Amino acid sequence: MPTHYKRKVNKTRGNCTQQDLENALESVRKGTSGVNEASRNSDIPCTTIRRRLKTGNIFKGSLGPPCFSPTRKAVREIAFKLANQLGIPHRFNRTMGISGTDWLNLFLERNRDLFVLEPEGVSLARIQNMNRKIVSDYFKLLEDILIENNLLNNPASIYYKDESGLHLNNKPEEVIAKRDSKNVAAVTSGKKGETITIISCCNSEGSFLPPAKMKKED
C-alpha cells in the first residue's frame, strides 16, 4: 500500500534567497564582516560562502545536480527500491527488481499532473561543464559585443543561428514529467552513428537565410 514519506533534511539548507546570498558575499568582499558573521546573519553555511567567493558564482540554484525526467521503467525500478527500503509489503518482481505496469498506471491515475511525454534527446557531452556562471558570462559577453559594435538599435545586423541534430541511431525513451514541463530532455547514448544536422539563420527583423543541411558520420 502507498505510504507518505517525508525525507529528513537540514531545515535551513537552501532556504536563503538570491538577495541573501549576494548580500553575504558582498559583506565579506568589502570587509564589513567575516565569513562566520556573514553566515550567522544570512543563515548560509560558511562552506557555501567560501566556495562561492572562490568560484565567483553568485547565482542561487536548486540543491543537487541537474536532474532529468525518469522513464517509465526507471519509475518502476524506483518504486521497487523504495518499497524494500521502507519495508512496505509488495508483490513486485523481485527477480527483475521492478514494479508492475499496473502499479505504474495506478500511480499516474493518482498523480494527474504527471504525463508520459516524448523527450528531446540530449547527448552527454552537451550537458557537461554547464552551469549558471557560464551562461551568465556568455550573455554578459554578448551584451558587451552588441554595445561595442553599436548593434543594439540595428536589428537587421543581428543574426541568430540554430542547428538541430537528428541522430539516426538512438531514440530516447518516453519519460514521465509534469503537464506544463518545458524542454523535456533525456540523455542519449554516446554510440557512433549517422547524424543529419539542419541549420537555420535569421536576424532580429525576421529575415531568414536559406536553410542548410549537412550529413556526416560520427
GROMACS .gro file of N, CA and C in nm, residues 126-188:
model
  189
  126ARG      N    1   2.685   1.750  -2.421
  126ARG     CA    2   2.625   1.885  -2.422
  126ARG      C    3   2.593   1.935  -2.281
  127ILE      N    4   2.576   1.844  -2.185
  127ILE     CA    5   2.538   1.888  -2.051
  127ILE      C    6   2.656   1.900  -1.957
  128GLN      N    7   2.776   1.859  -2.002
  128GLN     CA    8   2.893   1.869  -1.918
  128GLN      C    9   2.946   2.012  -1.917
  129ASN      N   10   3.004   2.049  -1.804
  129ASN     CA   11   3.065   2.182  -1.789
  129ASN      C   12   2.966   2.295  -1.815
  130MET      N   13   2.842   2.278  -1.778
  130MET     CA   14   2.741   2.383  -1.796
  130MET      C   15   2.684   2.421  -1.659
  131ASN      N   16   2.691   2.549  -1.625
  131ASN     CA   17   2.634   2.597  -1.500
  131ASN      C   18   2.588   2.741  -1.518
  132ARG      N   19   2.531   2.798  -1.413
  132ARG     CA   20   2.474   2.932  -1.421
  132ARG      C   21   2.581   3.038  -1.452
  133LYS      N   22   2.699   3.021  -1.394
  133LYS     CA   23   2.804   3.121  -1.417
  133LYS      C   24   2.844   3.124  -1.565
  134ILE      N   25   2.858   3.007  -1.626
  134ILE     CA   26   2.896   3.002  -1.768
  134ILE      C   27   2.790   3.070  -1.854
  135VAL      N   28   2.663   3.042  -1.825
  135VAL     CA   29   2.554   3.104  -1.902
  135VAL      C   30   2.552   3.254  -1.881
  136SER      N   31   2.570   3.297  -1.755
  136SER     CA   32   2.570   3.441  -1.725
  136SER      C   33   2.686   3.512  -1.794
  137ASP      N   34   2.803   3.450  -1.791
  137ASP     CA   35   2.920   3.511  -1.857
  137ASP      C   36   2.897   3.522  -2.007
  138TYR      N   37   2.831   3.422  -2.065
  138TYR     CA   38   2.805   3.425  -2.210
  138TYR      C   39   2.718   3.546  -2.247
  139PHE      N   40   2.607   3.565  -2.174
  139PHE     CA   41   2.517   3.675  -2.208
  139PHE      C   42   2.579   3.811  -2.176
  140LYS      N   43   2.665   3.816  -2.074
  140LYS     CA   44   2.735   3.941  -2.045
  140LYS      C   45   2.831   3.975  -2.159
  141LEU      N   46   2.902   3.875  -2.209
  141LEU     CA   47   2.993   3.896  -2.322
  141LEU      C   48   2.914   3.937  -2.447
  142LEU      N   49   2.799   3.874  -2.469
  142LEU     CA   50   2.716   3.909  -2.584
  142LEU      C   51   2.669   4.054  -2.575
  143GLU      N   52   2.627   4.095  -2.457
  143GLU     CA   53   2.583   4.233  -2.439
  143GLU      C   54   2.696   4.332  -2.466
  144ASP      N   55   2.815   4.301  -2.416
  144ASP     CA   56   2.930   4.390  -2.437
  144ASP      C   57   2.962   4.404  -2.586
  145ILE      N   58   2.954   4.293  -2.660
  145ILE     CA   59   2.984   4.297  -2.804
  145ILE      C   60   2.879   4.381  -2.878
  146LEU      N   61   2.751   4.365  -2.842
  146LEU     CA   62   2.646   4.442  -2.908
  146LEU      C   63   2.663   4.592  -2.882
  147ILE      N   64   2.699   4.627  -2.759
  147ILE     CA   65   2.718   4.768  -2.726
  147ILE      C   66   2.843   4.824  -2.796
  148GLU      N   67   2.949   4.746  -2.795
  148GLU     CA   68   3.075   4.791  -2.854
  148GLU      C   69   3.061   4.816  -3.004
  149ASN      N   70   2.979   4.737  -3.071
  149ASN     CA   71   2.964   4.749  -3.216
  149ASN      C   72   2.836   4.823  -3.257
  150ASN      N   73   2.772   4.890  -3.162
  150ASN     CA   74   2.652   4.970  -3.190
  150ASN      C   75   2.543   4.889  -3.261
  151LEU      N   76   2.515   4.770  -3.209
  151LEU     CA   77   2.419   4.681  -3.273
  151LEU      C   78   2.286   4.672  -3.199
  152LEU      N   79   2.277   4.732  -3.081
  152LEU     CA   80   2.154   4.721  -3.004
  152LEU      C   81   2.034   4.780  -3.076
  153ASN      N   82   2.055   4.886  -3.153
  153ASN     CA   83   1.947   4.951  -3.228
  153ASN      C   84   1.953   4.919  -3.377
  154ASN      N   85   2.020   4.811  -3.411
  154ASN     CA   86   2.034   4.772  -3.551
  154ASN      C   87   1.997   4.624  -3.567
  155PRO      N   88   1.868   4.592  -3.553
  155PRO     CA   89   1.826   4.451  -3.553
  155PRO      C   90   1.855   4.379  -3.684
  156ALA      N   91   1.863   4.453  -3.796
  156ALA     CA   92   1.889   4.388  -3.925
  156ALA      C   93   2.028   4.327  -3.931
  157SER      N   94   2.117   4.372  -3.843
  157SER     CA   95   2.255   4.322  -3.844
  157SER      C   96   2.281   4.219  -3.734
  158ILE      N   97   2.177   4.185  -3.660
  158ILE     CA   98   2.191   4.085  -3.553
  158ILE      C   99   2.128   3.955  -3.600
  159TYR      N  100   2.211   3.855  -3.624
  159TYR     CA  101   2.164   3.726  -3.674
  159TYR      C  102   2.177   3.619  -3.566
  160TYR      N  103   2.084   3.528  -3.571
  160TYR     CA  104   2.086   3.414  -3.479
  160TYR      C  105   2.085   3.285  -3.560
  161LYS      N  106   2.177   3.197  -3.529
  161LYS     CA  107   2.187   3.069  -3.599
  161LYS      C  108   2.157   2.956  -3.501
  162ASP      N  109   2.080   2.860  -3.545
  162ASP     CA  110   2.049   2.744  -3.461
  162ASP      C  111   2.059   2.619  -3.546
  163GLU      N  112   2.095   2.512  -3.481
  163GLU     CA  113   2.105   2.385  -3.552
  163GLU      C  114   2.034   2.275  -3.474
  164SER      N  115   1.986   2.178  -3.545
  164SER     CA  116   1.918   2.064  -3.484
  164SER      C  117   1.979   1.937  -3.541
  165GLY      N  118   2.038   1.857  -3.452
  165GLY     CA  119   2.099   1.732  -3.495
  165GLY      C  120   2.002   1.617  -3.481
  166LEU      N  121   1.981   1.545  -3.589
  166LEU     CA  122   1.893   1.429  -3.590
  166LEU      C  123   1.978   1.303  -3.588
  167HIS      N  124   1.982   1.237  -3.472
  167HIS     CA  125   2.061   1.115  -3.456
  167HIS      C  126   1.976   0.997  -3.503
  168LEU      N  127   2.026   0.925  -3.599
  168LEU     CA  128   1.951   0.817  -3.660
  168LEU      C  129   1.971   0.684  -3.589
  169ASN      N  130   2.063   0.679  -3.492
  169ASN     CA  131   2.093   0.551  -3.430
  169ASN      C  132   2.029   0.531  -3.293
  170ASN      N  133   1.979   0.639  -3.231
  170ASN     CA  134   1.922   0.622  -3.097
  170ASN      C  135   1.806   0.718  -3.076
  171LYS      N  136   1.703   0.667  -3.015
  171LYS     CA  137   1.585   0.746  -2.984
  171LYS      C  138   1.557   0.734  -2.835
  172PRO      N  139   1.543   0.846  -2.764
  172PRO     CA  140   1.522   0.837  -2.619
  172PRO      C  141   1.386   0.777  -2.586
  173GLU      N  142   1.380   0.709  -2.470
  173GLU     CA  143   1.255   0.653  -2.424
  173GLU      C  144   1.161   0.765  -2.377
  174GLU      N  145   1.032   0.735  -2.377
  174GLU     CA  146   0.937   0.831  -2.322
  174GLU      C  147   0.960   0.845  -2.172
  175VAL      N  148   0.938   0.965  -2.120
  175VAL     CA  149   0.962   0.993  -1.979
  175VAL      C  150   0.835   1.041  -1.912
  176ILE      N  151   0.836   1.044  -1.780
  176ILE     CA  152   0.723   1.090  -1.701
  176ILE      C  153   0.757   1.227  -1.644
  177ALA      N  154   0.675   1.328  -1.675
  177ALA     CA  155   0.701   1.464  -1.631
  177ALA      C  156   0.568   1.535  -1.606
  178LYS      N  157   0.574   1.655  -1.546
  178LYS     CA  158   0.454   1.731  -1.519
  178LYS      C  159   0.393   1.784  -1.648
  179ARG      N  160   0.264   1.815  -1.641
  179ARG     CA  161   0.189   1.858  -1.759
  179ARG      C  162   0.253   1.980  -1.825
  180ASP      N  163   0.297   2.079  -1.745
  180ASP     CA  164   0.347   2.205  -1.800
  180ASP      C  165   0.499   2.206  -1.816
  181SER      N  166   0.563   2.087  -1.817
  181SER     CA  167   0.708   2.081  -1.831
  181SER      C  168   0.751   2.135  -1.967
  182LYS      N  169   0.860   2.214  -1.967
  182LYS     CA  170   0.913   2.272  -2.090
  182LYS      C  171   1.048   2.209  -2.121
  183ASN      N  172   1.076   2.192  -2.249
  183ASN     CA  173   1.206   2.142  -2.294
  183ASN      C  174   1.245   2.012  -2.223
  184VAL      N  175   1.156   1.916  -2.225
  184VAL     CA  176   1.184   1.787  -2.162
  184VAL      C  177   1.292   1.716  -2.240
  185ALA      N  178   1.399   1.675  -2.172
  185ALA     CA  179   1.512   1.613  -2.239
  185ALA      C  180   1.553   1.486  -2.167
  186ALA      N  181   1.623   1.400  -2.239
  186ALA     CA  182   1.677   1.277  -2.183
  186ALA      C  183   1.813   1.253  -2.243
  187VAL      N  184   1.908   1.208  -2.160
  187VAL     CA  185   2.043   1.181  -2.209
  187VAL      C  186   2.040   1.057  -2.296
  188THR      N  187   2.097   1.066  -2.415
  188THR     CA  188   2.102   0.953  -2.507
  188THR      C  189   2.239   0.888  -2.501
   0.00000   0.00000   0.00000
